[in-house]
Short mmCIF file of C-alpha atoms (C1' of nucleotides) in Angstrom, two decimals:
data_model
loop_
_atom_site.label_atom_id
_atom_site.label_comp_id
_atom_site.label_asym_id
_atom_site.label_seq_id
_atom_site.Cartn_x
_atom_site.Cartn_y
_atom_site.Cartn_z
CA MET A 1 -14.98 15.88 13.39
CA ILE A 2 -15.35 14.43 9.83
CA GLN A 3 -13.99 10.63 9.39
CA ILE A 4 -9.91 10.94 8.50
CA PRO A 5 -9.46 10.06 4.56
CA LEU A 6 -7.63 6.78 4.04
CA ALA A 7 -5.34 8.29 1.71
CA THR A 8 -4.46 10.43 5.03
CA ILE A 9 -3.94 7.52 7.23
CA ARG A 10 -2.04 5.66 4.77
CA ARG A 11 0.93 8.95 5.75
CA TYR A 12 0.29 8.80 9.34
CA PRO A 13 2.84 5.76 10.20
CA ALA A 14 5.54 7.16 8.33
CA TYR A 15 4.84 10.74 9.97
CA LEU A 16 5.60 8.67 13.25
CA ARG A 17 8.56 6.99 12.25
CA LEU A 18 10.08 10.22 11.24
CA LEU A 19 9.47 11.99 14.69
CA GLU A 20 10.52 8.73 16.04
CA GLN A 21 13.81 9.46 14.43
CA LEU A 22 13.72 12.76 15.26
CA GLU A 23 13.12 12.27 18.99
CA ALA A 24 16.33 9.75 18.96
CA GLU A 25 18.13 12.96 17.68
CA GLY A 26 16.84 14.69 20.59
CA CYS A 27 14.41 17.29 18.83
CA ALA A 28 11.99 18.82 20.46
CA ASP A 29 9.52 20.27 18.49
CA VAL A 30 9.24 19.70 14.21
CA SER A 31 7.58 21.71 11.42
CA ALA A 32 5.29 20.87 8.86
CA SER A 33 7.25 21.87 5.98
CA SER A 34 10.59 19.87 7.69
CA ILE A 35 8.33 16.55 7.48
CA ALA A 36 7.53 17.50 4.02
CA ASN A 37 11.10 17.96 2.92
CA ARG A 38 12.05 14.76 4.55
CA LEU A 39 8.87 12.44 3.25
CA GLY A 40 9.30 14.59 -0.44
CA LEU A 41 5.57 15.63 -0.47
CA THR A 42 4.35 19.70 0.69
CA GLY A 43 4.14 21.13 3.42
CA VAL A 44 0.81 22.09 3.06
CA GLN A 45 -0.52 18.68 2.83
CA VAL A 46 1.27 17.57 5.80
CA ARG A 47 -0.63 20.45 7.81
CA LYS A 48 -3.81 18.81 6.43
CA ASP A 49 -3.20 15.86 7.48
CA LEU A 50 -2.18 16.54 10.80
CA ALA A 51 -5.45 19.01 10.93
CA TYR A 52 -7.13 15.70 11.58
CA THR A 53 -5.28 15.42 14.96
CA GLN A 54 -6.23 16.65 18.13
CA ALA A 55 -2.18 17.98 17.99
CA GLU A 56 -1.71 21.90 17.84
CA GLY A 57 1.48 23.43 16.23
CA ARG A 58 2.60 26.84 16.97
CA PRO A 59 3.49 29.43 14.15
CA LYS A 60 7.74 29.63 14.36
CA THR A 61 8.29 26.42 16.47
CA GLY A 62 5.83 24.20 14.85
CA TYR A 63 4.39 20.92 16.31
CA ASP A 64 5.78 19.53 20.14
CA LEU A 65 7.64 16.27 18.80
CA LYS A 66 5.76 14.55 22.04
CA GLU A 67 2.43 15.91 21.79
CA LEU A 68 2.27 14.78 17.98
CA SER A 69 3.37 11.22 18.10
CA TRP A 70 0.41 10.53 20.92
CA ALA A 71 -2.05 13.02 18.43
CA LEU A 72 -1.36 10.06 15.17
CA ARG A 73 -0.73 7.26 17.71
CA GLU A 74 -4.11 7.88 19.25
CA ALA A 75 -5.87 8.80 15.59
CA LEU A 76 -4.60 5.59 14.22
CA GLY A 77 -5.69 3.81 17.60
CA TRP A 78 -2.19 2.66 18.52
CA ASN A 79 -2.43 3.58 21.65
CA ASN A 80 -4.23 0.49 23.02
CA ALA A 81 -2.83 -2.73 20.96
CA THR A 82 -4.95 -5.26 19.88
CA ASP A 83 -4.33 -8.42 20.12
CA ALA A 84 -3.93 -10.78 17.29
CA TYR A 85 -3.46 -14.88 16.59
CA LEU A 86 -1.01 -15.26 13.81
CA VAL A 87 -1.62 -18.67 11.64
CA GLY A 88 1.12 -20.18 9.74
CA VAL A 89 5.41 -20.08 10.81
CA GLY A 90 6.88 -20.43 7.71
CA SER A 91 9.87 -17.90 6.97
CA LEU A 92 7.58 -15.06 6.54
CA GLY A 93 5.74 -15.70 10.23
CA GLU A 94 9.13 -15.95 11.67
CA ALA A 95 9.76 -12.77 10.10
CA LEU A 96 6.74 -11.26 11.77
CA LEU A 97 7.14 -12.67 15.12
CA ARG A 98 10.52 -11.57 15.54
CA PHE A 99 9.85 -8.27 14.37
CA GLY A 100 9.95 -6.71 17.63
CA GLY A 101 7.86 -3.36 16.39
CA PHE A 102 4.04 -4.18 16.86
CA GLU A 103 3.34 -3.78 20.46
CA ASN A 104 4.41 -0.21 19.61
CA HIS A 105 2.10 0.03 16.82
CA GLY A 106 -1.56 -1.13 18.50
CA LEU A 107 -0.49 -4.98 17.91
CA ASN A 108 -0.21 -7.77 19.89
CA ILE A 109 0.33 -10.78 18.89
CA LEU A 110 -0.57 -13.50 21.55
CA ALA A 111 0.67 -16.90 20.16
CA ALA A 112 1.10 -18.71 16.77
CA PHE A 113 -0.53 -21.63 15.19
CA ASP A 114 0.97 -24.55 13.04
CA THR A 115 0.11 -27.43 11.70
CA ASP A 116 3.88 -29.07 11.84
CA GLU A 117 4.06 -30.85 15.15
CA LYS A 118 8.32 -30.58 14.98
CA LYS A 119 6.90 -26.60 15.44
CA VAL A 120 3.99 -27.22 18.07
CA ASN A 121 4.92 -26.39 21.42
CA THR A 122 8.02 -24.47 20.88
CA SER A 123 8.51 -20.80 20.56
CA MET A 124 9.60 -18.31 17.97
CA GLY A 125 10.68 -14.95 19.32
CA LYS A 126 8.89 -15.32 22.99
CA LYS A 127 5.69 -16.54 21.40
CA LYS A 128 4.19 -19.99 21.58
CA ILE A 129 3.47 -22.07 18.76
CA PHE A 130 0.15 -24.07 19.38
CA PRO A 131 -1.33 -26.70 17.18
CA MET A 132 -3.98 -25.76 14.64
CA ASP A 133 -6.86 -28.04 17.14
CA LYS A 134 -6.42 -25.69 19.64
CA PHE A 135 -7.34 -22.05 17.40
CA LYS A 136 -11.41 -22.10 17.81
CA ASP A 137 -10.99 -22.79 21.60
CA LEU A 138 -8.28 -20.07 22.38
CA VAL A 139 -9.89 -17.42 20.21
CA ALA A 140 -13.09 -18.56 22.33
CA ARG A 141 -11.17 -17.58 25.15
CA THR A 142 -9.38 -14.98 25.02
CA GLY A 143 -11.46 -13.16 22.33
CA VAL A 144 -8.90 -12.33 19.80
CA LYS A 145 -10.37 -10.62 18.00
CA ILE A 146 -7.40 -10.25 14.55
CA GLY A 147 -6.17 -13.41 13.07
CA ILE A 148 -2.55 -13.32 10.91
CA ILE A 149 -2.18 -15.41 7.78
CA THR A 150 1.20 -16.50 6.86
CA THR A 151 0.50 -20.01 5.35
CA PRO A 152 1.13 -21.06 1.65
CA LYS A 153 -1.32 -19.91 -0.52
CA GLU A 154 -2.69 -23.13 -1.22
CA ALA A 155 -4.01 -23.17 2.68
CA ALA A 156 -5.02 -19.31 3.08
CA GLN A 157 -8.72 -19.69 2.02
CA ALA A 158 -9.27 -22.68 4.74
CA VAL A 159 -7.72 -20.72 6.79
CA ALA A 160 -9.51 -17.21 6.85
CA ASP A 161 -12.73 -20.13 6.99
CA LEU A 162 -11.81 -21.13 10.20
CA MET A 163 -10.72 -17.78 11.71
CA VAL A 164 -14.18 -16.73 10.74
CA SER A 165 -16.33 -19.46 12.42
CA ALA A 166 -13.85 -18.66 15.35
CA GLY A 167 -15.27 -15.10 15.65
CA ILE A 168 -12.61 -13.24 14.35
CA LYS A 169 -13.82 -10.14 12.55
CA GLY A 170 -10.75 -8.67 10.99
CA ILE A 171 -8.29 -10.37 8.81
CA TRP A 172 -4.59 -9.89 7.90
CA ASN A 173 -3.53 -11.94 4.95
CA PHE A 174 0.11 -11.91 3.86
CA ALA A 175 -0.51 -15.31 2.22
CA PRO A 176 -0.19 -14.61 -2.28
CA ALA A 177 -4.02 -15.84 -2.22
CA GLU A 178 -7.02 -13.73 -3.19
CA ILE A 179 -9.48 -15.27 -0.39
CA SER A 180 -13.06 -14.38 0.57
CA VAL A 181 -14.64 -13.17 3.47
CA PRO A 182 -18.71 -13.53 4.24
CA GLU A 183 -19.58 -9.48 4.77
CA GLY A 184 -18.85 -7.96 8.00
CA ILE A 185 -15.61 -9.32 8.09
CA VAL A 186 -12.60 -6.84 7.20
CA LEU A 187 -10.24 -8.39 5.09
CA GLN A 188 -6.16 -6.60 4.20
CA GLN A 189 -4.45 -8.01 2.00
CA VAL A 190 -0.78 -7.37 2.29
CA ASP A 191 0.79 -8.20 -1.23
CA LEU A 192 4.39 -7.63 -0.96
CA THR A 193 4.05 -7.84 -5.30
CA THR A 194 1.63 -4.49 -5.62
CA GLU A 195 4.49 -2.69 -3.92
CA LEU A 196 7.02 -4.14 -6.27
CA ALA A 197 4.35 -2.82 -8.88
CA VAL A 198 4.32 0.49 -7.88
CA LEU A 199 8.52 0.03 -7.96
CA SER A 200 9.02 -0.89 -11.47
CA ALA A 201 5.90 1.66 -12.74
CA ARG A 202 7.97 4.23 -11.29
CA LEU A 203 11.29 3.19 -12.75
CA GLN A 204 9.83 2.50 -16.29
CA MET A 205 8.13 5.60 -16.50
CA GLY A 206 9.68 7.99 -14.42
CA ARG A 207 7.65 8.91 -11.78
CA GLU A 208 9.29 10.73 -9.29
CA ASN A 209 6.68 10.17 -6.37
CA GLY A 210 4.25 7.10 -5.35
CA MET B 1 -2.51 6.04 -24.33
CA ILE B 2 -2.34 8.05 -21.81
CA GLN B 3 -0.05 6.98 -18.54
CA ILE B 4 -1.97 4.36 -16.33
CA PRO B 5 -3.15 5.96 -13.37
CA LEU B 6 -1.41 4.35 -10.26
CA ALA B 7 -4.45 3.88 -8.22
CA THR B 8 -4.77 1.29 -11.20
CA ILE B 9 -1.14 -0.14 -11.22
CA ARG B 10 -1.58 -0.85 -7.85
CA ARG B 11 -4.65 -3.09 -8.42
CA TYR B 12 -3.03 -4.89 -11.32
CA PRO B 13 -1.49 -7.78 -9.08
CA ALA B 14 -4.86 -8.86 -7.60
CA TYR B 15 -6.20 -8.70 -10.79
CA LEU B 16 -3.21 -11.00 -11.99
CA ARG B 17 -3.57 -13.23 -8.87
CA LEU B 18 -6.92 -13.93 -9.28
CA LEU B 19 -6.51 -14.68 -12.95
CA GLU B 20 -3.76 -17.57 -11.67
CA GLN B 21 -6.07 -19.05 -9.37
CA LEU B 22 -9.23 -18.94 -11.90
CA GLU B 23 -6.60 -20.86 -14.61
CA ALA B 24 -5.45 -23.02 -12.12
CA GLU B 25 -9.61 -24.29 -11.52
CA GLY B 26 -9.48 -24.97 -15.37
CA CYS B 27 -11.66 -21.53 -16.69
CA ALA B 28 -10.69 -19.87 -19.82
CA ASP B 29 -12.43 -16.91 -19.79
CA VAL B 30 -13.62 -14.25 -16.85
CA SER B 31 -15.69 -11.40 -16.93
CA ALA B 32 -15.10 -8.14 -15.37
CA SER B 33 -18.10 -8.50 -12.90
CA SER B 34 -16.80 -12.05 -11.37
CA ILE B 35 -13.19 -10.51 -11.20
CA ALA B 36 -15.32 -7.39 -9.27
CA ASN B 37 -17.31 -9.71 -7.23
CA ARG B 38 -14.36 -11.62 -6.07
CA LEU B 39 -11.73 -8.66 -5.57
CA GLY B 40 -15.15 -5.90 -3.73
CA LEU B 41 -14.34 -3.69 -6.44
CA THR B 42 -17.40 -2.64 -9.66
CA GLY B 43 -17.45 -3.81 -12.61
CA VAL B 44 -17.26 -0.60 -14.07
CA GLN B 45 -13.74 -0.09 -12.32
CA VAL B 46 -12.15 -3.58 -13.42
CA ARG B 47 -13.42 -2.71 -17.39
CA LYS B 48 -11.89 0.94 -16.71
CA ASP B 49 -8.72 -0.80 -15.37
CA LEU B 50 -8.76 -3.07 -17.80
CA ALA B 51 -9.47 -0.82 -20.68
CA TYR B 52 -5.37 0.69 -20.02
CA THR B 53 -4.29 -2.93 -21.36
CA GLN B 54 -4.47 -4.60 -25.03
CA ALA B 55 -7.01 -7.00 -23.54
CA GLU B 56 -10.26 -6.84 -25.34
CA GLY B 57 -12.76 -8.27 -24.14
CA ARG B 58 -15.84 -9.75 -25.91
CA PRO B 59 -19.81 -9.02 -25.11
CA LYS B 60 -21.14 -12.31 -23.64
CA THR B 61 -18.07 -14.50 -22.94
CA GLY B 62 -15.97 -11.73 -21.11
CA TYR B 63 -12.12 -12.06 -21.00
CA ASP B 64 -9.84 -14.78 -22.43
CA LEU B 65 -7.94 -15.10 -19.23
CA LYS B 66 -4.97 -15.81 -20.75
CA GLU B 67 -4.71 -13.50 -22.67
CA LEU B 68 -5.49 -11.09 -20.17
CA SER B 69 -3.16 -11.93 -17.99
CA TRP B 70 -0.37 -11.58 -20.69
CA ALA B 71 -1.35 -7.87 -21.02
CA LEU B 72 -1.18 -7.47 -17.35
CA ARG B 73 1.88 -8.88 -16.79
CA GLU B 74 3.21 -6.39 -20.10
CA ALA B 75 1.72 -3.46 -18.43
CA LEU B 76 3.62 -4.17 -15.54
CA GLY B 77 6.57 -4.61 -16.73
CA TRP B 78 6.43 -7.98 -15.63
CA ASN B 79 7.29 -10.15 -18.79
CA ASN B 80 10.53 -9.34 -18.44
CA ALA B 81 12.36 -9.84 -14.76
CA THR B 82 14.61 -6.96 -13.67
CA ASP B 83 17.20 -8.05 -12.24
CA ALA B 84 18.22 -6.95 -7.81
CA TYR B 85 20.34 -7.42 -5.10
CA LEU B 86 19.17 -7.90 -1.76
CA VAL B 87 21.01 -6.98 1.34
CA GLY B 88 20.81 -7.68 5.18
CA VAL B 89 20.01 -11.41 5.44
CA GLY B 90 17.70 -11.42 8.94
CA SER B 91 14.48 -13.05 9.32
CA LEU B 92 12.36 -10.39 6.64
CA GLY B 93 15.53 -11.10 4.12
CA GLU B 94 15.41 -14.61 4.50
CA ALA B 95 11.57 -14.75 3.95
CA LEU B 96 12.18 -12.77 0.46
CA LEU B 97 14.69 -15.02 -0.75
CA ARG B 98 13.31 -17.78 -0.14
CA PHE B 99 9.66 -16.50 -1.74
CA GLY B 100 9.76 -17.95 -4.94
CA GLY B 101 7.35 -15.92 -6.60
CA PHE B 102 9.38 -12.61 -7.88
CA GLU B 103 10.61 -14.18 -11.07
CA ASN B 104 7.30 -14.44 -12.48
CA HIS B 105 6.83 -10.94 -11.13
CA GLY B 106 9.17 -9.53 -12.64
CA LEU B 107 12.42 -9.30 -10.00
CA ASN B 108 14.78 -11.62 -10.18
CA ILE B 109 16.89 -11.49 -6.88
CA LEU B 110 20.67 -12.54 -8.24
CA ALA B 111 22.01 -12.90 -5.27
CA ALA B 112 22.07 -11.44 -1.37
CA PHE B 113 24.94 -10.00 0.77
CA ASP B 114 25.25 -9.34 4.47
CA THR B 115 28.21 -8.32 7.48
CA ASP B 116 27.55 -11.70 8.80
CA GLU B 117 30.80 -13.52 8.35
CA LYS B 118 28.69 -16.63 9.29
CA LYS B 119 26.03 -16.06 6.69
CA VAL B 120 29.05 -14.80 3.98
CA ASN B 121 29.40 -17.72 1.48
CA THR B 122 26.84 -19.55 2.57
CA SER B 123 23.53 -19.50 0.39
CA MET B 124 19.90 -19.13 1.15
CA GLY B 125 16.52 -20.45 -1.26
CA LYS B 126 19.34 -20.88 -4.00
CA LYS B 127 20.95 -17.34 -3.71
CA LYS B 128 24.49 -16.83 -2.55
CA ILE B 129 25.55 -14.72 0.22
CA PHE B 130 28.32 -12.24 -0.59
CA PRO B 131 30.40 -9.77 1.99
CA MET B 132 29.34 -6.48 1.67
CA ASP B 133 32.68 -5.41 0.61
CA LYS B 134 32.11 -7.17 -2.67
CA PHE B 135 28.60 -4.98 -3.45
CA LYS B 136 30.25 -2.10 -5.29
CA ASP B 137 31.89 -4.08 -7.53
CA LEU B 138 29.35 -6.51 -8.37
CA VAL B 139 26.89 -3.81 -9.32
CA ALA B 140 29.36 -2.39 -11.74
CA ARG B 141 29.74 -5.61 -13.45
CA THR B 142 26.23 -6.85 -13.68
CA GLY B 143 24.86 -3.60 -14.10
CA VAL B 144 21.92 -4.15 -11.41
CA LYS B 145 20.03 -1.24 -11.06
CA ILE B 146 17.56 -2.00 -8.02
CA GLY B 147 18.12 -2.42 -4.64
CA ILE B 148 16.39 -4.50 -1.81
CA ILE B 149 17.11 -3.49 1.98
CA THR B 150 16.10 -5.69 4.55
CA THR B 151 18.57 -4.60 7.14
CA PRO B 152 18.03 -3.51 10.68
CA LYS B 153 16.93 0.15 10.41
CA GLU B 154 20.27 1.51 11.78
CA ALA B 155 21.99 0.25 8.49
CA ALA B 156 19.44 1.33 6.06
CA GLN B 157 20.76 4.90 5.28
CA ALA B 158 24.05 3.63 5.06
CA VAL B 159 23.25 1.01 2.46
CA ALA B 160 21.01 2.97 0.76
CA ASP B 161 24.17 5.58 0.30
CA LEU B 162 26.21 2.81 -0.70
CA MET B 163 23.73 1.54 -3.31
CA VAL B 164 23.28 4.95 -4.95
CA SER B 165 26.78 5.31 -4.87
CA ALA B 166 27.29 1.80 -6.79
CA GLY B 167 24.49 2.79 -9.21
CA ILE B 168 21.57 1.68 -7.75
CA LYS B 169 18.41 3.06 -9.48
CA GLY B 170 15.85 1.62 -7.51
CA ILE B 171 15.88 1.20 -3.77
CA TRP B 172 13.05 -1.34 -1.99
CA ASN B 173 13.55 -0.26 1.34
CA PHE B 174 11.72 -2.93 4.10
CA ALA B 175 13.56 -1.67 6.74
CA PRO B 176 11.14 0.57 8.96
CA ALA B 177 13.14 3.76 8.67
CA GLU B 178 12.85 6.78 6.79
CA ILE B 179 15.95 6.91 4.64
CA SER B 180 16.52 9.84 1.92
CA VAL B 181 18.28 9.25 -1.45
CA PRO B 182 19.22 12.26 -4.35
CA GLU B 183 16.99 13.00 -7.07
CA GLY B 184 16.40 10.58 -9.20
CA ILE B 185 16.52 7.59 -7.34
CA VAL B 186 13.11 5.39 -7.38
CA LEU B 187 12.57 5.67 -3.44
CA GLN B 188 9.88 2.69 -2.66
CA GLN B 189 8.86 2.21 1.56
CA VAL B 190 7.62 -1.08 2.24
CA ASP B 191 5.94 -0.21 5.56
CA LEU B 192 4.04 -3.31 7.20
CA THR B 193 2.48 -0.93 9.83
CA THR B 194 0.93 0.85 7.08
CA GLU B 195 -1.21 -1.92 6.22
CA LEU B 196 -1.65 -2.67 9.95
CA ALA B 197 -3.02 1.31 10.03
CA VAL B 198 -5.52 0.89 7.43
CA LEU B 199 -6.75 -2.24 9.23
CA SER B 200 -7.14 -1.14 12.52
CA ALA B 201 -8.76 2.51 10.76
CA ARG B 202 -11.26 -0.33 8.73
CA LEU B 203 -11.73 -2.35 12.11
CA GLN B 204 -12.94 1.13 13.78
CA MET B 205 -14.23 3.01 12.41
CA GLY B 206 -16.62 0.37 10.24
CA ARG B 207 -14.94 1.14 6.69
CA GLU B 208 -15.66 -2.09 4.08
CA ASN B 209 -13.26 -0.97 1.80
CA GLY B 210 -9.66 0.36 1.96
"C1'" DT C 1 9.39 37.01 9.25
"C1'" DT C 2 8.30 31.82 10.11
"C1'" DA C 3 5.29 28.89 10.48
"C1'" DT C 4 0.20 27.17 11.08
"C1'" DG C 5 -4.42 26.71 8.93
"C1'" DT C 6 -7.91 26.60 6.12
"C1'" DG C 7 -11.66 27.99 2.15
"C1'" DA C 8 -11.25 27.98 -2.75
"C1'" DA C 9 -9.73 26.14 -6.81
"C1'" DC C 10 -8.35 22.52 -8.93
"C1'" DT C 11 -6.82 17.67 -10.01
"C1'" DA C 12 -7.27 12.32 -9.96
"C1'" DA C 13 -10.08 8.51 -9.50
"C1'" DT C 14 -14.39 6.70 -9.25
"C1'" DT C 15 -19.15 5.83 -10.17
"C1'" DC C 16 -23.60 6.60 -13.47
"C1'" DA C 17 -25.74 6.42 -17.66
"C1'" DC C 18 -26.22 4.18 -21.43
"C1'" DA C 19 -24.91 3.23 -26.32
"C1'" DG C 20 -22.96 -0.57 -29.09
"C1'" DC C 21 -22.04 -5.57 -29.71
"C1'" DG C 22 -22.82 -10.91 -30.43
"C1'" DC D 1 -30.27 -10.45 -22.99
"C1'" DG D 2 -25.56 -10.10 -20.53
"C1'" DC D 3 -21.55 -8.69 -21.18
"C1'" DT D 4 -17.90 -4.60 -22.56
"C1'" DG D 5 -16.84 0.38 -23.46
"C1'" DT D 6 -17.20 5.26 -22.65
"C1'" DG D 7 -18.41 9.94 -22.18
"C1'" DA D 8 -20.34 12.48 -18.30
"C1'" DA D 9 -21.29 13.43 -13.32
"C1'" DT D 10 -19.84 13.21 -9.23
"C1'" DT D 11 -16.91 12.24 -5.22
"C1'" DA D 12 -11.98 12.25 -2.76
"C1'" DG D 13 -7.95 14.02 -2.60
"C1'" DT D 14 -4.30 17.92 -3.26
"C1'" DT D 15 -2.85 22.06 -4.28
"C1'" DC D 16 -2.99 27.05 -4.43
"C1'" DA D 17 -3.34 31.81 -2.02
"C1'" DC D 18 -4.23 34.12 2.00
"C1'" DA D 19 -5.68 34.97 6.93
"C1'" DT D 20 -3.31 35.05 11.26
"C1'" DA D 21 -0.72 34.45 15.49
"C1'" DA D 22 3.73 34.38 17.98
#
DNA sequence: TTATGTGAACTAATTCACAGCG
DNA sequence: CGCTGTGAATTAGTTCACATAA
């Protein structure tokens, strides 16, 4: 099978979230067009997207809900969670540590790191907070490959450099700074203001979808 | 001029963030290819994107940094901030209220709302927290058009309904729930797990860009 | 009839190739 | 040269039209 298009991958989490809601409501099957309706897409698009997974739908009934969930999670690599460390326990870091949903979404935040002595050696949402100077050693010992940056923007580049030198392969950067990493390291920038930009563009220009 | 492509709009905030960094470093001009290098794009793409703004670059020197910043902010509608209300002061709501950057990015969060009596009538990051039953009245009086949902997922749909009935036109939903709104209301879903999906796809499948 | 599944047509977005200007 | 700017070609993504299965 050909590589799944990124545009498709981006829609999978929304499908999964909807499926979880439907499952909670007691549904057992779901049709591509009902997913499409609920999410403001078209039926064909949903079927095309789902065709990249193993899940097979049946005419008249649609897709088996559990089977489809599993197939989507498999395609996303969410059935086996990857370990990660988080650096920077400010209010955003706290929000991520307290958000319980990542374990079900392929990410297992093992612990957090901060420079603030008042925070070090305390816990937040069941995750221990270590001092920064333990970072390299712990990455070496645990083999963690993903690092999450939730520091102020001034510290982001230095933290990224530390992560790379420690052996981290994928960085999820929430700090509002453009950081650079060597080739081979995957950097995923999360920028709330990007979503905001899309919202205001849609409001101003009257775009229904986005 | 033709409507700016959404793909282009999505890149503008990253350009702006980089420009702010360069400005802080004392630069006065910037070339499309240096932006491209820094952001992992190509020079042509950056030039195409910038061509949708008023900014004009000059051969040899590139773009005037201040002029380009202004043009990008203008294209994004960030030069005049829009007022917004936030509902749900949990850890994510708190992170957004404390994040000072929105004023410079076209969004002015006037106040927050919550059901928790312990939080009501206190302040968070200079923003007052009102009880939910004041929401409709305050929207009517202030004419605010954007609502931000940072409640637990169970409450998200009810809050969205309340927002719509109060006259809100654009909803920025951070709750991990698929909510529905009537036609004509712009709904922007923010899903951290979508970004996470892209990161893991890139890690697993060896995609350099995403 | 009601759904999936898919090749073909179309549209959006990106990249190429090169003209133009200081 | 070194940079912008842009029509043309290419690729990625979406939608159409219809075959197929229960």
